[in-house]
XYZ file of C-alpha atoms in Angstrom:
539
model
C 219.498 301.187 159.613
C 220.018 304.296 157.449
C 221.067 302.092 154.561
C 217.878 300.023 154.821
C 215.794 303.199 154.863
C 217.600 304.515 151.786
C 217.056 301.238 149.951
C 213.352 301.268 150.822
C 213.009 304.868 149.643
C 214.831 304.028 146.403
C 212.574 301.034 145.735
C 209.485 303.163 146.411
C 210.690 305.774 143.941
C 211.414 303.122 141.355
C 207.953 301.594 141.850
C 206.360 304.994 141.389
C 208.358 305.592 138.222
C 207.288 302.267 136.762
C 203.591 302.787 137.468
C 203.435 306.511 136.525
C 200.933 307.286 133.778
C 201.986 309.716 131.078
C 198.957 311.048 129.194
C 199.322 313.200 126.088
C 197.048 314.753 123.447
C 198.086 315.789 119.948
C 196.103 317.834 117.419
C 196.545 317.425 113.690
C 195.736 320.023 111.042
C 196.657 320.873 107.480
C 200.200 321.774 108.469
C 200.774 319.299 111.310
C 200.918 315.544 110.815
C 201.224 312.921 113.515
C 205.007 312.746 113.398
C 205.495 316.491 113.823
C 202.790 316.729 116.472
C 204.465 314.035 118.549
C 207.873 315.680 118.112
C 206.418 318.942 119.373
C 205.515 317.305 122.678
C 209.186 317.265 123.631
C 208.920 313.991 125.537
C 210.300 310.523 125.022
C 207.591 308.727 123.032
C 208.436 305.477 124.823
C 207.214 306.955 128.128
C 203.712 307.840 126.902
C 201.100 305.445 128.278
C 197.937 307.166 126.996
C 197.606 309.117 123.770
C 194.626 310.982 122.286
C 194.645 312.150 118.678
C 192.420 315.053 117.588
C 192.075 315.526 113.833
C 189.285 317.669 112.423
C 190.752 318.854 109.124
C 194.231 317.349 108.849
C 195.559 314.439 106.831
C 194.214 310.935 107.458
C 196.486 308.619 109.400
C 198.679 306.496 107.143
C 200.539 303.209 107.432
C 203.629 305.202 108.453
C 201.671 306.899 111.254
C 200.405 303.551 112.540
C 203.985 302.268 112.499
C 204.973 305.130 114.810
C 202.081 304.386 117.187
C 202.798 300.671 117.111
C 206.419 301.342 118.052
C 205.640 303.348 121.213
C 206.826 300.912 123.862
C 204.685 302.053 126.823
C 201.460 302.979 125.022
C 198.461 301.240 126.653
C 195.519 303.494 125.729
C 195.063 304.834 122.185
C 192.109 307.198 121.734
C 191.414 308.045 118.099
C 187.763 309.001 118.637
C 188.627 312.666 118.086
C 189.825 311.900 114.553
C 187.080 312.996 112.111
C 189.199 312.424 108.992
C 190.718 308.940 109.081
C 188.461 306.172 107.728
C 190.897 303.225 107.477
C 193.271 301.376 109.770
C 195.782 299.842 107.439
C 196.850 296.225 107.037
C 198.927 294.800 109.917
C 198.894 298.224 111.620
C 198.985 296.884 115.192
C 199.693 293.212 114.547
C 201.738 291.656 117.366
C 201.451 294.818 119.483
C 202.188 293.902 123.117
C 201.233 297.119 124.962
C 197.987 298.660 123.648
C 195.144 297.338 125.794
C 192.410 299.799 124.899
C 191.642 301.483 121.573
C 188.923 303.940 120.564
C 188.485 304.096 116.806
C 188.254 307.159 114.513
C 184.713 308.560 114.502
C 184.162 307.881 110.785
C 186.050 304.580 110.503
C 184.642 302.378 107.754
C 187.457 299.932 107.049
C 189.814 297.733 109.038
C 192.331 296.079 106.745
C 193.623 292.534 107.168
C 195.343 291.389 110.372
C 195.407 294.946 111.752
C 195.099 293.805 115.388
C 195.996 290.107 115.160
C 198.058 288.762 118.070
C 197.710 292.058 119.945
C 197.270 292.835 123.649
C 193.763 294.319 123.387
C 191.684 293.719 126.505
C 187.976 293.652 127.349
C 185.270 294.820 124.961
C 186.047 296.667 121.722
C 183.408 299.179 120.578
C 183.088 300.212 116.925
C 181.565 303.348 115.397
C 178.316 302.919 113.470
C 180.143 303.832 110.230
C 181.894 300.439 110.193
C 179.302 298.218 108.503
C 181.303 295.712 106.424
C 181.442 292.166 107.905
C 184.878 291.444 106.312
C 186.271 294.365 108.331
C 185.796 292.251 111.478
C 187.014 288.925 110.099
C 190.718 288.103 110.438
C 191.380 291.403 112.212
C 191.408 290.311 115.856
C 192.749 286.751 115.724
C 194.639 285.430 118.741
C 193.776 288.450 120.913
C 193.617 286.313 124.049
C 192.344 289.079 126.360
C 189.632 290.395 124.021
C 186.285 289.439 125.590
C 183.703 291.008 123.293
C 182.579 293.301 120.477
C 179.946 296.066 120.533
C 178.284 297.864 117.593
C 176.010 300.596 118.984
C 173.657 302.147 116.434
C 174.890 299.817 113.684
C 172.333 298.581 111.157
C 174.599 295.916 109.648
C 176.663 294.457 112.512
C 175.442 293.419 115.940
C 176.561 291.538 119.027
C 175.010 289.338 121.681
C 177.037 288.749 124.849
C 180.117 290.010 123.012
C 179.833 287.693 119.990
C 179.724 289.465 116.604
C 176.916 288.738 114.093
C 175.765 290.046 110.723
C 172.904 289.395 108.289
C 170.363 290.346 110.923
C 171.864 287.892 113.393
C 171.732 284.949 110.994
C 175.533 284.716 110.583
C 177.889 284.220 113.525
C 180.808 286.388 112.448
C 183.496 286.295 115.161
C 183.671 284.681 118.596
C 186.192 286.637 120.738
C 189.211 284.640 121.896
C 189.100 285.895 125.473
C 185.400 285.295 126.161
C 185.619 283.546 129.550
C 182.707 281.094 129.336
C 183.676 277.449 128.758
C 180.392 276.524 127.049
C 178.624 278.415 124.287
C 175.303 277.772 122.575
C 174.895 279.301 119.144
C 171.540 281.138 119.227
C 168.574 279.530 117.484
C 168.020 281.315 114.188
C 171.698 281.420 113.215
C 171.974 279.718 109.830
C 175.677 280.242 109.137
C 178.878 279.970 111.160
C 181.476 282.071 109.374
C 184.819 280.475 108.624
C 187.640 281.623 110.946
C 185.046 282.579 113.572
C 186.552 280.442 116.367
C 190.235 280.635 115.457
C 192.790 280.633 118.303
C 190.286 280.043 121.105
C 191.963 278.496 124.155
C 189.003 278.651 126.573
C 185.865 277.198 124.964
C 185.257 273.532 125.888
C 181.716 272.786 124.657
C 179.977 274.220 121.588
C 176.249 273.636 121.047
C 174.853 274.100 117.528
C 171.092 274.662 116.980
C 168.849 273.062 114.362
C 168.785 276.280 112.327
C 172.425 276.022 111.174
C 172.065 275.113 107.521
C 173.862 273.429 104.658
C 176.853 275.061 103.000
C 178.508 276.243 106.220
C 182.170 275.296 106.276
C 182.634 274.242 109.898
C 185.701 272.114 109.336
C 188.640 272.221 111.703
C 190.844 274.025 109.202
C 188.304 276.661 108.169
C 186.556 277.446 111.446
C 188.347 275.836 114.407
C 192.041 276.225 113.605
C 194.251 276.460 116.711
C 191.306 275.842 119.040
C 192.969 274.070 121.960
C 190.421 273.501 124.766
C 187.396 272.141 122.878
C 186.055 268.835 124.211
C 182.761 268.380 122.356
C 180.526 269.815 119.644
C 176.865 268.992 120.214
C 174.248 269.418 117.484
C 170.484 269.628 117.905
C 169.075 266.292 116.634
C 166.596 268.242 114.499
C 169.369 269.826 112.432
C 168.922 268.612 108.864
C 172.530 269.002 107.809
C 174.801 268.426 110.816
C 175.011 265.916 113.637
C 177.176 265.021 116.597
C 178.798 261.626 117.003
C 179.611 261.626 120.712
C 181.142 265.110 120.429
C 182.542 264.732 116.895
C 181.006 267.053 114.298
C 179.432 265.263 111.317
C 178.189 266.573 107.969
C 175.068 264.488 107.455
C 174.610 265.471 103.810
C 177.963 263.994 102.774
C 178.276 261.434 105.574
C 181.675 262.734 106.673
C 183.376 263.678 109.916
C 184.393 267.341 109.770
C 185.788 268.198 113.217
C 187.435 266.307 116.078
C 187.707 268.450 119.246
C 191.337 268.308 120.404
C 190.483 267.671 124.063
C 187.940 264.907 123.461
C 188.575 261.942 125.772
C 186.749 259.131 123.964
C 186.168 258.698 120.235
C 183.044 256.916 119.005
C 182.520 256.969 115.238
C 178.832 256.295 114.590
C 178.458 253.992 111.602
C 174.859 255.080 111.105
C 176.205 258.534 110.173
C 179.526 257.844 108.424
C 181.061 254.829 106.692
C 184.675 255.985 106.652
C 187.013 258.405 108.390
C 188.887 261.358 106.884
C 192.498 260.796 105.905
C 195.708 262.286 107.258
C 195.627 262.567 111.035
C 192.019 263.648 111.448
C 192.274 262.555 115.107
C 195.874 263.734 115.329
C 195.371 266.543 117.853
C 193.291 264.437 120.257
C 196.114 263.269 122.486
C 193.919 262.447 125.518
C 191.801 259.775 123.816
C 192.200 256.380 125.500
C 189.514 254.500 123.571
C 188.434 254.544 119.908
C 185.234 252.741 118.931
C 183.999 252.347 115.356
C 180.400 251.138 115.431
C 178.504 248.920 112.994
C 178.269 250.554 109.574
C 181.846 251.831 109.439
C 183.505 250.044 106.510
C 186.920 251.684 106.249
C 189.508 253.727 108.145
C 191.520 255.992 105.877
C 195.278 256.375 105.571
C 196.914 257.966 108.647
C 193.458 258.820 109.982
C 194.223 258.023 113.625
C 197.899 258.872 113.675
C 199.016 261.675 115.993
C 199.932 264.988 114.365
C 203.354 264.919 116.025
C 204.259 261.261 115.754
C 207.708 261.058 114.272
C 209.050 260.180 117.717
C 207.354 257.295 119.520
C 207.559 258.829 122.994
C 206.110 262.163 121.895
C 203.650 260.918 119.310
C 201.782 258.029 120.911
C 198.974 259.867 122.658
C 196.995 258.092 125.390
C 195.242 255.539 123.145
C 194.960 252.095 124.767
C 191.900 250.395 123.252
C 190.548 250.108 119.687
C 187.192 248.526 118.797
C 186.412 247.547 115.178
C 182.905 246.564 113.941
C 181.910 243.496 111.962
C 181.327 245.744 108.911
C 184.952 246.927 108.676
C 186.730 245.798 105.506
C 189.747 248.130 105.159
C 192.304 249.821 107.413
C 194.501 252.293 105.520
C 198.257 252.635 105.632
C 199.719 254.233 108.787
C 196.183 254.522 110.189
C 197.320 253.869 113.778
C 201.032 254.409 113.273
C 203.121 255.085 116.422
C 200.272 254.428 118.858
C 202.713 252.826 121.260
C 200.437 252.434 124.307
C 197.726 250.358 122.611
C 197.154 247.217 124.680
C 193.800 245.957 123.348
C 192.320 245.643 119.862
C 188.884 244.089 119.371
C 187.808 243.158 115.846
C 184.293 241.796 115.287
C 184.860 241.254 111.558
C 184.670 237.549 110.703
C 186.814 238.178 107.625
C 189.950 240.035 108.765
C 189.958 243.563 107.288
C 192.603 244.343 104.660
C 195.441 246.235 106.352
C 197.533 248.883 104.594
C 201.275 249.343 104.940
C 202.389 250.173 108.489
C 198.775 250.552 109.634
C 199.772 249.434 113.149
C 203.438 250.428 113.056
C 204.803 250.512 116.654
C 201.340 249.816 118.118
C 201.813 248.339 121.567
C 205.561 248.769 121.381
C 205.655 250.367 124.800
C 205.942 247.705 127.496
C 203.245 249.126 129.784
C 200.806 246.282 129.006
C 200.932 243.311 126.647
C 199.039 243.791 123.386
C 196.047 241.448 123.019
C 193.964 241.238 119.834
C 190.488 239.767 120.455
C 188.814 238.202 117.402
C 185.780 236.004 116.603
C 186.215 232.388 117.672
C 185.643 231.095 114.159
C 188.262 233.475 112.705
C 191.102 232.858 115.152
C 193.267 230.989 112.636
C 192.861 233.698 109.998
C 193.847 236.477 112.394
C 196.604 234.511 114.054
C 198.473 234.452 110.767
C 200.035 237.758 111.962
C 197.129 239.992 110.916
C 198.335 243.594 110.923
C 201.898 242.459 111.540
C 201.130 242.900 115.229
C 203.196 239.935 116.357
C 206.177 242.195 115.752
C 205.103 244.037 118.883
C 204.312 240.958 120.950
C 200.606 240.703 120.141
C 198.582 237.678 121.232
C 195.444 236.703 119.269
C 192.653 235.576 121.602
C 189.143 234.358 120.644
C 185.932 235.851 121.971
C 182.499 234.235 122.146
C 178.932 235.428 121.740
C 176.670 236.169 124.692
C 173.141 235.801 123.358
C 170.043 237.060 125.125
C 167.862 234.132 124.111
C 164.129 234.312 123.592
C 161.860 232.935 126.278
C 158.119 233.068 126.721
C 157.253 233.490 130.407
C 153.671 234.638 130.781
C 153.246 234.144 127.024
C 155.579 237.065 126.233
C 158.839 237.096 124.287
C 161.826 238.816 125.793
C 161.713 241.384 122.972
C 158.220 242.392 124.072
C 159.320 242.727 127.651
C 162.464 244.801 127.482
C 165.914 245.250 125.977
C 168.210 243.314 128.298
C 171.949 243.808 127.851
C 175.078 241.703 128.251
C 178.367 243.611 128.377
C 182.015 242.776 128.968
C 185.253 244.696 128.643
C 185.152 243.821 124.920
C 181.732 245.424 124.383
C 178.102 244.355 124.076
C 177.216 240.743 123.344
C 180.744 239.290 123.361
C 183.320 238.209 125.936
C 186.559 236.248 126.158
C 187.098 233.258 128.395
C 187.324 234.286 132.042
C 185.848 237.766 131.493
C 183.142 239.118 133.766
C 179.879 239.611 131.882
C 177.405 242.153 133.288
C 173.716 241.442 132.709
C 170.927 243.964 133.127
C 167.187 243.926 132.536
C 164.248 246.091 133.709
C 162.689 245.074 137.015
C 159.132 245.390 135.697
C 157.304 245.682 132.423
C 153.537 246.057 131.817
C 152.481 244.099 134.872
C 155.310 241.590 134.517
C 158.045 241.427 137.113
C 161.566 240.161 136.745
C 161.942 236.774 138.398
C 165.375 235.357 137.557
C 168.108 234.790 135.001
C 168.389 231.358 133.380
C 170.764 229.564 131.029
C 170.862 226.103 129.485
C 174.612 225.953 130.105
C 175.678 224.322 133.331
C 178.946 226.279 133.437
C 177.136 229.630 133.527
C 176.899 230.539 137.211
C 175.122 233.830 137.949
C 176.399 235.865 140.852
C 172.773 236.485 141.864
C 170.234 234.963 139.483
C 167.353 236.687 141.291
C 168.718 240.184 140.634
C 167.859 241.983 137.400
C 171.468 243.259 137.376
C 174.047 240.539 137.902
C 177.245 239.025 136.511
C 178.747 235.705 135.489
C 182.161 234.501 134.329
C 182.413 233.699 130.629
C 183.272 230.077 129.706
C 185.215 229.138 126.563
C 182.150 228.938 124.315
C 179.119 230.942 123.241
C 176.326 231.110 125.786
C 172.592 231.774 125.806
C 171.006 233.516 128.776
C 167.554 234.966 129.298
C 165.540 236.807 131.928
C 162.372 235.176 133.203
C 159.393 237.397 133.953
C 156.208 236.435 135.814
C 152.702 237.807 135.636
C 151.630 239.881 138.645
C 147.973 239.887 139.607
C 146.515 242.900 141.406
C 143.646 240.955 142.976
C 143.575 240.332 146.741
C 141.453 237.203 146.929
C 142.756 234.113 148.724
C 144.775 236.139 151.231
C 147.004 234.026 153.454
C 148.858 234.925 156.625
C 152.583 235.639 156.571
C 153.272 232.355 158.339
C 152.464 230.458 155.128
C 154.880 232.434 152.911
C 157.550 230.698 150.881
C 160.428 232.688 152.350
C 162.866 231.496 149.682
C 160.936 233.092 146.794
C 161.229 236.793 145.824
C 158.364 239.012 147.031
C 156.563 241.801 145.155
C 154.016 244.463 146.108
C 150.791 244.817 144.114
C 152.460 247.167 141.589
C 155.023 244.520 140.691
C 157.896 246.198 142.562
C 160.192 243.763 144.313
C 160.301 244.257 148.102
C 162.457 242.969 150.937
C 161.525 241.327 154.254
C 160.887 244.651 155.981
C 157.916 245.455 153.739
C 154.443 245.388 155.399
C 151.195 244.994 153.452
C 149.988 242.820 150.586
C 152.766 240.879 148.822
C 152.903 238.288 146.074
C 155.398 235.526 146.699
C 155.749 232.142 145.084
C 152.720 232.887 142.906
C 150.427 233.461 145.969
C 149.155 236.545 147.745
C 149.879 237.203 151.410
C 149.374 239.961 153.910
C 152.341 240.894 156.067
C 151.462 242.412 159.439
């Protein structure tokens, strides 16, 4: 029992020793520098947790002094606000420091040299004296400080902050976004015209970035210049009114040059909009996006550059495949560069709408589909099956089968003297995309229920082997036969008159019923209905 009590007392003492705070203050003057002032304390420097430096007429702190401070192994709080002499914190002064969590800067500080706090343990909000007015003194000084949540510039006429984010040029330039800011979504304020390069480096929290219309041309917002080592980002959204930048389903696009400039690493689906860009950047532009299961290149994309879709770490098949399973090529595609999809071992479906098979560079599909999770199927236009089957892309090496697809056409019809284009935009979709399907695939049809006094009546087709799951429903399905098909929705005119009212006993119960607004109703509805082209009143 005594032994247990002794052990408990020992542990308590040890705990107290670990958590004890040792606070010290040193004063510098003409005859006392930092090193001598610290020596005069007569304590082990590695036990000091909080240190204040007072310096009214001594020598300014030097790189050697910062090296001493940086080497103090327990120092958590460094207060230099009593230093009226020092104006500069030297290059790399506290880089990689693992203990200092809070710093107060010299009262007349006007310069922070490069990387002075990079990779450090700073926490919370850092406040700067009004004498620090140079924007470059904030850039590349606090990179990868994962617990730094904000910047403040009280009384500063040149630098400012909003919710912890640093700005300059009267708020027109976003200067630095702190790594530790906890919000997962951030909207750049309207009025910002420039996003400074390096501003989002090393951010591991931000998932969605929204860019306003005011962000202007000439801003380098590429992955390498602005978003290097950003690990959590899922999407960049741009105001449609922005003249210079756009978003292609979360990808950042430079509209002036028609180029993709940033692929968020945590994006889950890639859609390259051919109305914005005609080609993709080279060398593993999508290489960090390991979660992407589907890549779609829409009409207007003409080429995919060398190694564009290859994973960054892809020298080993198991580590470099990513999650990619499906690839969709448009009819406009003419060229796929060498190694473009190299090592994408889980790909199980490729759909190419191009009637003429695109030219394929060396090893463009090397190891694609090599994993045995699912067989690799390449779906191609019916009329081009022979051309593709001649081992297009060398995909037979990985067990690929070439399978034809057929067109699903929404044919014109003129019910109530209207064309289907005037009525709506009906859609036909299968697993291969809009307007095409392979034999045996389920095709989903959809059309609006009403349009300008017209009501949907039924789906029709001239093909006897097209059997709708429910022809009377505006949303239905059918199984694709081995040929192209034409389908169309039939609409009927709805009258709002109530003459020639009949009793419910004369209704054609097999015909769909509508109320006087054209909305389809079921048997429980009571009131005026239109059924089989006649008006009835249900009691």
